[in-house]
PDB file of C-alpha atoms in Angstrom:
ATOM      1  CA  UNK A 174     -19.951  -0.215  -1.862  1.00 76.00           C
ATOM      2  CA  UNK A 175     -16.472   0.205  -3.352  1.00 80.00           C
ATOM      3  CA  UNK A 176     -15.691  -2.254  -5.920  1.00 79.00           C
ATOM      4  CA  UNK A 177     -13.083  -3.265  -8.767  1.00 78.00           C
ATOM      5  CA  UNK A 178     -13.135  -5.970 -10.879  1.00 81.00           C
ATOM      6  CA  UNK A 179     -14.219  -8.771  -8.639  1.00 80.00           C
ATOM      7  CA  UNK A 180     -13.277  -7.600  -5.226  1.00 85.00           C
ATOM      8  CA  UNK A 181     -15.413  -5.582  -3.385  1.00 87.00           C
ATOM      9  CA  UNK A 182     -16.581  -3.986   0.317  1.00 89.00           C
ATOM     10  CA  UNK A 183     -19.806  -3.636   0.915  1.00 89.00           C
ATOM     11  CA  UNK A 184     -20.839  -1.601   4.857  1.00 87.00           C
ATOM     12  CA  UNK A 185     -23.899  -1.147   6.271  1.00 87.00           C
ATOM     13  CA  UNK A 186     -24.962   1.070   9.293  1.00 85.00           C
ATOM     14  CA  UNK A 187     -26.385  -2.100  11.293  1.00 87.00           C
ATOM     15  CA  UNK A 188     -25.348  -5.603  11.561  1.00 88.00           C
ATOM     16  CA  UNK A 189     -28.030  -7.672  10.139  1.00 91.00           C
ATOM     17  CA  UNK A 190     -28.242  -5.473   6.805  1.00 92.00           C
ATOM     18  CA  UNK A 191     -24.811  -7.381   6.862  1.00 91.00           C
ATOM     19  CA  UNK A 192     -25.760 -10.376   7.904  1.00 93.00           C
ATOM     20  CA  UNK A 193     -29.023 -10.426   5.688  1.00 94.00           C
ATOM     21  CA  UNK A 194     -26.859  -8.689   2.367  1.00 93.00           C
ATOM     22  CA  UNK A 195     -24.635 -11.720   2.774  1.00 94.00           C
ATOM     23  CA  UNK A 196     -26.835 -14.571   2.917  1.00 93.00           C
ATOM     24  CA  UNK A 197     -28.785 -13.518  -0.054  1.00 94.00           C
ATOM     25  CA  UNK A 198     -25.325 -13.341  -2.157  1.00 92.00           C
ATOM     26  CA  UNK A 199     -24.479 -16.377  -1.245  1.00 93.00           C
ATOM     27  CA  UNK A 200     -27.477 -17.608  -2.167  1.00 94.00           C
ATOM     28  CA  UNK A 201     -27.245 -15.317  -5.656  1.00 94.00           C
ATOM     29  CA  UNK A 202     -24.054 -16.332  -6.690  1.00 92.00           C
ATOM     30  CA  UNK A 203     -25.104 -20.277  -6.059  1.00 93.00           C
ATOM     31  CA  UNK A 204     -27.681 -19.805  -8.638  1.00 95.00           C
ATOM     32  CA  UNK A 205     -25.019 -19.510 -11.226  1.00 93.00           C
ATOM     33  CA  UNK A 206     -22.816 -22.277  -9.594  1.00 94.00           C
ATOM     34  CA  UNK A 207     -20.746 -19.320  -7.974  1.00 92.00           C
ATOM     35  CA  UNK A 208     -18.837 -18.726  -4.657  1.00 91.00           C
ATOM     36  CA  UNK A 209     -17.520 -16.361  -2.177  1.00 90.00           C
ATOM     37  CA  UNK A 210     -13.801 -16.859  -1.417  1.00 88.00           C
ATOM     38  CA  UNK A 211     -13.880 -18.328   1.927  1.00 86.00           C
ATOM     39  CA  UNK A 212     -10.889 -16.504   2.869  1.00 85.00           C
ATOM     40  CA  UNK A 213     -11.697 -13.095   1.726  1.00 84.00           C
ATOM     41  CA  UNK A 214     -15.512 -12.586   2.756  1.00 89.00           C
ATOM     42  CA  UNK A 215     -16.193 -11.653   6.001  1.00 89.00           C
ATOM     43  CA  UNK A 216     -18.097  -9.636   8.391  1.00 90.00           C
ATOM     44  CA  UNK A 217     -15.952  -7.275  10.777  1.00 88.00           C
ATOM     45  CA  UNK A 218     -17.665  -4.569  13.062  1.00 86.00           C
ATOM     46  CA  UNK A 219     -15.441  -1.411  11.625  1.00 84.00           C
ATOM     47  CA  UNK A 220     -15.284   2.325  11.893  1.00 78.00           C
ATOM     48  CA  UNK A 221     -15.694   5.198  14.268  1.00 77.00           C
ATOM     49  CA  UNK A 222     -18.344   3.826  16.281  1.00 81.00           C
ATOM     50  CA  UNK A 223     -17.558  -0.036  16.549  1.00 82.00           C
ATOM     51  CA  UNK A 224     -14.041   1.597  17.888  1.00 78.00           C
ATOM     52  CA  UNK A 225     -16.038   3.345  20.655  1.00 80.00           C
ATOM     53  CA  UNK A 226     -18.804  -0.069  20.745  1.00 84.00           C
ATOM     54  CA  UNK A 227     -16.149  -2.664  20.848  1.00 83.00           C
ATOM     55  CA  UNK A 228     -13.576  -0.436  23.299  1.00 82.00           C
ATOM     56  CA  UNK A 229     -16.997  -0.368  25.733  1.00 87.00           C
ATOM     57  CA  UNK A 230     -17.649  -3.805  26.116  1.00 88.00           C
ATOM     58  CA  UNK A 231     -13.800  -4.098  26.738  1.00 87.00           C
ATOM     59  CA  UNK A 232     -12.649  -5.950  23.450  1.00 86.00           C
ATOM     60  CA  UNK A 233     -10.300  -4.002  22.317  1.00 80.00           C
ATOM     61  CA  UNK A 234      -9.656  -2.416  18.368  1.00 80.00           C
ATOM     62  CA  UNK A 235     -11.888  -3.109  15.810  1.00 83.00           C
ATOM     63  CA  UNK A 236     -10.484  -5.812  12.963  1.00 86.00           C
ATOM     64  CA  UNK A 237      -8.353  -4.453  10.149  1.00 88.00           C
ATOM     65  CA  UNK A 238      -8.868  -5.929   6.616  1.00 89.00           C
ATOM     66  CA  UNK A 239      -6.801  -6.102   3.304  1.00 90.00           C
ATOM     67  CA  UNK A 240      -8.483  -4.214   0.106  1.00 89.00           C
ATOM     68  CA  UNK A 241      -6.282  -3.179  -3.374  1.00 90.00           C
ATOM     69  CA  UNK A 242      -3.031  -3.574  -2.053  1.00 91.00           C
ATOM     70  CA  UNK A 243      -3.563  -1.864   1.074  1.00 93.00           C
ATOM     71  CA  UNK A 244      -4.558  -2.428   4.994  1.00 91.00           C
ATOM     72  CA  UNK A 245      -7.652  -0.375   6.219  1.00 90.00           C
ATOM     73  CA  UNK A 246      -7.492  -0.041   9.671  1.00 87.00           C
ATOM     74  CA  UNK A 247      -9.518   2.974  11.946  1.00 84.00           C
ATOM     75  CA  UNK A 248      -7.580   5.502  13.670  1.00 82.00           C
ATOM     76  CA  UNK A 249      -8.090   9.292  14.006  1.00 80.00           C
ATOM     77  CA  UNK A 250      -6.153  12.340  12.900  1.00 81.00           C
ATOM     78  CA  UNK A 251      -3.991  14.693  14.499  1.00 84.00           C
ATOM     79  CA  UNK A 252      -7.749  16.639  15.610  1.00 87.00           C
ATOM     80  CA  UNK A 253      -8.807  13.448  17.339  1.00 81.00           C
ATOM     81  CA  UNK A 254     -11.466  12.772  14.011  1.00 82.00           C
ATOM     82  CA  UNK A 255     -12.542   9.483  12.742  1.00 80.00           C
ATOM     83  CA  UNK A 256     -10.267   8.437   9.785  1.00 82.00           C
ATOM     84  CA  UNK A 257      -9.483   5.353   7.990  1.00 84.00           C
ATOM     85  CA  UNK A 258      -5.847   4.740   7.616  1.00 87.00           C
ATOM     86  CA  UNK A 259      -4.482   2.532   5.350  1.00 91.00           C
ATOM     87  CA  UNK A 260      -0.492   1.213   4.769  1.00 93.00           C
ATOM     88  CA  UNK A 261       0.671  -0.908   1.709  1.00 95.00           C
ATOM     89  CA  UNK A 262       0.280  -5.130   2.966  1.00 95.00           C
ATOM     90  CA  UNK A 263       3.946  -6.347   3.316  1.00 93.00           C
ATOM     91  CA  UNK A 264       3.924  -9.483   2.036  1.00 94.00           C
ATOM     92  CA  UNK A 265       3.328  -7.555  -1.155  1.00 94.00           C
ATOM     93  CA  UNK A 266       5.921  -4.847  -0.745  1.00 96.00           C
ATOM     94  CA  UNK A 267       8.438  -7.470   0.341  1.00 97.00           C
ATOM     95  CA  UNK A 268       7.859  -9.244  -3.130  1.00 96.00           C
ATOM     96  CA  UNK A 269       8.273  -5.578  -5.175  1.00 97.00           C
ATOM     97  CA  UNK A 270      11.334  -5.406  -3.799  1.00 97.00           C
ATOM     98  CA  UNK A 271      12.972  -8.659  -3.781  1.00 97.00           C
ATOM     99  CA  UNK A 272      11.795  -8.172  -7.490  1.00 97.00           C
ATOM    100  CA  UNK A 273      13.743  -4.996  -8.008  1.00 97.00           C
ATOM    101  CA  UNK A 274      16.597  -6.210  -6.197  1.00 97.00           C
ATOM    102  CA  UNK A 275      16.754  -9.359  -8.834  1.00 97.00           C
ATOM    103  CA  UNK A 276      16.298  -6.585 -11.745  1.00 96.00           C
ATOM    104  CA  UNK A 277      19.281  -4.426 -10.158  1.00 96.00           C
ATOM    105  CA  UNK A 278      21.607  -7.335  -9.931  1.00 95.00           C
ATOM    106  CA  UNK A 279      21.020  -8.452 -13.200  1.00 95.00           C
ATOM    107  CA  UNK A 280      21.276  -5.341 -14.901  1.00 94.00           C
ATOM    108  CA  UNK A 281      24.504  -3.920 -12.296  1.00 92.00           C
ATOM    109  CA  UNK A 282      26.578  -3.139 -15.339  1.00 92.00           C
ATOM    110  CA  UNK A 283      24.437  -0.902 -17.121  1.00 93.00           C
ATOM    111  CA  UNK A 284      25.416   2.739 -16.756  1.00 94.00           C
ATOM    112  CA  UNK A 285      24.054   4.543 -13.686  1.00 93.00           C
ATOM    113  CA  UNK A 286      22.149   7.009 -16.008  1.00 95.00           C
ATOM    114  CA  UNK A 287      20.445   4.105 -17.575  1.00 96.00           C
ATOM    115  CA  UNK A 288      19.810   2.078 -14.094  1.00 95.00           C
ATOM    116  CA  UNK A 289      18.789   5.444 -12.653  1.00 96.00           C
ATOM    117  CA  UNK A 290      16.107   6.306 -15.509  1.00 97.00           C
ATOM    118  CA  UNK A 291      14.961   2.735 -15.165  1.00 97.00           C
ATOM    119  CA  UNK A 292      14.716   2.497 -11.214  1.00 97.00           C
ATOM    120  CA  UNK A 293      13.371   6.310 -11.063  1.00 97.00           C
ATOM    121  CA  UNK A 294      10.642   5.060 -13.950  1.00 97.00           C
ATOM    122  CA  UNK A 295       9.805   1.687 -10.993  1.00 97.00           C
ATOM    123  CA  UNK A 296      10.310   3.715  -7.835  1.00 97.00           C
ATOM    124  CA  UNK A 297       7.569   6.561  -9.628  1.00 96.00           C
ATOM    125  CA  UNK A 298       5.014   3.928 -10.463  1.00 96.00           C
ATOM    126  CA  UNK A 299       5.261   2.196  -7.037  1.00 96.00           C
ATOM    127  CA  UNK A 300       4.572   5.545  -4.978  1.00 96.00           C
ATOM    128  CA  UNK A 301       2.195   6.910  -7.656  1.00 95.00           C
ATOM    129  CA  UNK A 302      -0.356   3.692  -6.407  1.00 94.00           C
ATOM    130  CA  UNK A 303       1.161   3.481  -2.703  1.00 94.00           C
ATOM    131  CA  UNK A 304       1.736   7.318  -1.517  1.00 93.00           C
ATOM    132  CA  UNK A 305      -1.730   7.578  -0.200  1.00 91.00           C
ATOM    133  CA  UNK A 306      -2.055   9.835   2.971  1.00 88.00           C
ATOM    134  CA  UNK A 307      -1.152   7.852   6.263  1.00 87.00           C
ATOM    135  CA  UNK A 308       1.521   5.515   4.504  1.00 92.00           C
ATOM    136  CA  UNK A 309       4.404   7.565   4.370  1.00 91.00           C
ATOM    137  CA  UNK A 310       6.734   5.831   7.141  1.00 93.00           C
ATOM    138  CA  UNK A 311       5.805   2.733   4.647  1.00 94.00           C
ATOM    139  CA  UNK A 312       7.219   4.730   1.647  1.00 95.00           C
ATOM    140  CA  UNK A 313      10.468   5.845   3.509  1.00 95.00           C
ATOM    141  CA  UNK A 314      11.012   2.129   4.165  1.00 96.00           C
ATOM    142  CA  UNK A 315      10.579   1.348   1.084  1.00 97.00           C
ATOM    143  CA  UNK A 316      12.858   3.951  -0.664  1.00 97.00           C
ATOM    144  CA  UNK A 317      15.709   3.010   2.121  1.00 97.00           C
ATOM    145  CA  UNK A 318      14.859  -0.513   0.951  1.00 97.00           C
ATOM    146  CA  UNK A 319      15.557   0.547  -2.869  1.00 97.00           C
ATOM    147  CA  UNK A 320      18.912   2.961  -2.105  1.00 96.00           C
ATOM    148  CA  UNK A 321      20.490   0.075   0.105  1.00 96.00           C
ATOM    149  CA  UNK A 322      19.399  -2.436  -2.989  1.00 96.00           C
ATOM    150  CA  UNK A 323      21.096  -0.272  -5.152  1.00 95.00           C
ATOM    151  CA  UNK A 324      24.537   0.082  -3.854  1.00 94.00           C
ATOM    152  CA  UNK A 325      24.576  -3.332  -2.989  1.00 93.00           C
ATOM    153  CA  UNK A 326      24.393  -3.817  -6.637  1.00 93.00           C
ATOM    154  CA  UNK A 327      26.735  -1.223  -7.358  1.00 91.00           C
ATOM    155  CA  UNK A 328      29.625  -2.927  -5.399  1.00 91.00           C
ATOM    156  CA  UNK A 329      29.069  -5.595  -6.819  1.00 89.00           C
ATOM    157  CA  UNK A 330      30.148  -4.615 -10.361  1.00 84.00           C
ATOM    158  CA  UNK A 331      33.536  -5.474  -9.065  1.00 78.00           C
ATOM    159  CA  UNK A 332      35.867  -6.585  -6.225  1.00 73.00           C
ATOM    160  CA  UNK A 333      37.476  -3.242  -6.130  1.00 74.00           C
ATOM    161  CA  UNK A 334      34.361  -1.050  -6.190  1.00 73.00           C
ATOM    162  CA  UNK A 335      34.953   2.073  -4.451  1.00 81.00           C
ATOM    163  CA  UNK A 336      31.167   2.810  -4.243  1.00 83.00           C
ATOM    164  CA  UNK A 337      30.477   4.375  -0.624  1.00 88.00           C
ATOM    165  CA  UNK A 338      27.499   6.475   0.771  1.00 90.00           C
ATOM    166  CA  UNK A 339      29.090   9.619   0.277  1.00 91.00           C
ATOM    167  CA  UNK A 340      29.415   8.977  -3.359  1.00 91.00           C
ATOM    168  CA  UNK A 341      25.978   7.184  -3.520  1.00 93.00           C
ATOM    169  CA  UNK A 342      23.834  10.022  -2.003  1.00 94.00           C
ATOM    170  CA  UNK A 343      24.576  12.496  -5.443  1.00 95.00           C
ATOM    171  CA  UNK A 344      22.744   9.830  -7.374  1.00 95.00           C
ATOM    172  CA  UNK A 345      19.995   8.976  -4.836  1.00 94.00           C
ATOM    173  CA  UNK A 346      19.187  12.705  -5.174  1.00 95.00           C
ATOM    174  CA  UNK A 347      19.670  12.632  -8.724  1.00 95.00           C
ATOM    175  CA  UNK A 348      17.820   9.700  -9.675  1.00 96.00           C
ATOM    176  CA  UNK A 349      15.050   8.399  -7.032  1.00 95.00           C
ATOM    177  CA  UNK A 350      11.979  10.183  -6.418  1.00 94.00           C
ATOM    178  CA  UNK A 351      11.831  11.106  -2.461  1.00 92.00           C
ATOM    179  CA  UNK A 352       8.978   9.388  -0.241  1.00 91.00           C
ATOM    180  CA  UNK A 353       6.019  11.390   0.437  1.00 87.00           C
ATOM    181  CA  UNK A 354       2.096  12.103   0.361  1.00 87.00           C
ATOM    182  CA  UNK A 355       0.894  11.631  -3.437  1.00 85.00           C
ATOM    183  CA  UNK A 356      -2.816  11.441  -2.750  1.00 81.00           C
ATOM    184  CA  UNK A 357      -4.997  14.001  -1.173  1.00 77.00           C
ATOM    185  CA  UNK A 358      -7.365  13.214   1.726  1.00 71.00           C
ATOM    186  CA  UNK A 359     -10.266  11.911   1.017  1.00 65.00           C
ATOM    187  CA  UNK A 360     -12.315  15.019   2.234  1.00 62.00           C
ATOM    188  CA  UNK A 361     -10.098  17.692   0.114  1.00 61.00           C
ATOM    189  CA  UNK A 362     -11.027  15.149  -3.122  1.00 57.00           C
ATOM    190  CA  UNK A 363     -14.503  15.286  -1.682  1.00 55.00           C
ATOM    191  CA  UNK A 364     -14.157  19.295  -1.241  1.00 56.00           C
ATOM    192  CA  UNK A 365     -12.775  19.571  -4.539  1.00 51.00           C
ATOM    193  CA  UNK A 366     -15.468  17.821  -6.279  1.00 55.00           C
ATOM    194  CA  UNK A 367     -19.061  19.210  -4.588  1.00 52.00           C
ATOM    195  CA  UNK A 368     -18.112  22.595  -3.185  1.00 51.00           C
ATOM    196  CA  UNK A 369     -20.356  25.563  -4.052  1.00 52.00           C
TER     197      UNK A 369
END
């Protein structure tokens, strides 16, 4: 079980533990006039082996679902093993950024030290939670996102501006923080933790 705050995935090895686990929350939570988001609570056959289960009766990939900001989805790694992927959900990336880009037009005329400590501060936080292993070409999209967001808001300072890419990429370097892995795989946390 992995939970925070309210949210929460529960698996189980076999189907009706799921089934069963389920109907008795239900039924818990209805005891204190409580209930399960209709939306959010489901059962999905996931993981290494419903991949292999669902891909021999012919149905294709298992179901993805949507957990902390992120979509879980089964894959495997460059060694062919089992791995759960996950990539930031878009609707909610597409709202961080239409946020920054209102921040950046509103505050266009500050100095580009300023805006840069300011966006570098935002851009930090934002791949501190999302730079989890898998998510990268998310992360570059998002930092191309940011830089184009930027000069936009740089030319618009005035009708003369004289703001190109060649004079943009200095402060790109100098001011955002470059796309990458920020979180370790789960097994090297896992090594980390109980080896010896």
């Amino acid at each position: 079980m992995v939970r925070y705050a309210d949210d929460f995935v529960v698996c189980f090895q076999r189907k009706g533990d799921g089934e069963r686990f389920l109907a008795e929350l239900r039924e818990r939570l209805r005891s204190f006039g409580l209930d399960l988001h209709p939306d959010k609570t489901r059962l999905i056959e996931f993981g290494h082996l419903a991949a292999r289960n669902r891909k021999r009766r012919g149905e294709g990939q298992p179901e993805t679902f949507n957990f902390l900001g992120f979509t879980h989805w089964n894959g495997v790694t460059l060694k062919g093993a089992p791995i759960i992927w996950r990539k930031t959900i878009t609707k909610r990336m597409t709202a961080k950024l239409k946020e920054i880009r209102a921040q950046l037009m509103k505050r266009r005329h500050e100095s580009i030290p300023k805006l840069g400590a300011w966006l570098k501060a935002v851009v930090n936080g934002y791949f501190n939670y999302h730079a989890v292993p898998g998510n990268r070409t998310t992360m570059g999209a998002f930092h191309r996102e940011i830089c184009r967001s930027w000069l936009h808001a740089l030319r618009r300072r005035s009708q003369r501006s004289r703001m190109n890419w060649q004079r943009f990429k200095p402060i790109i370097e100098r001011w955002l923080p470059t796309p990458g892995t920020r979180h370790p795989y789960p097994w090297h946390r896992f090594d980390a933790k109980y080896s010896g």
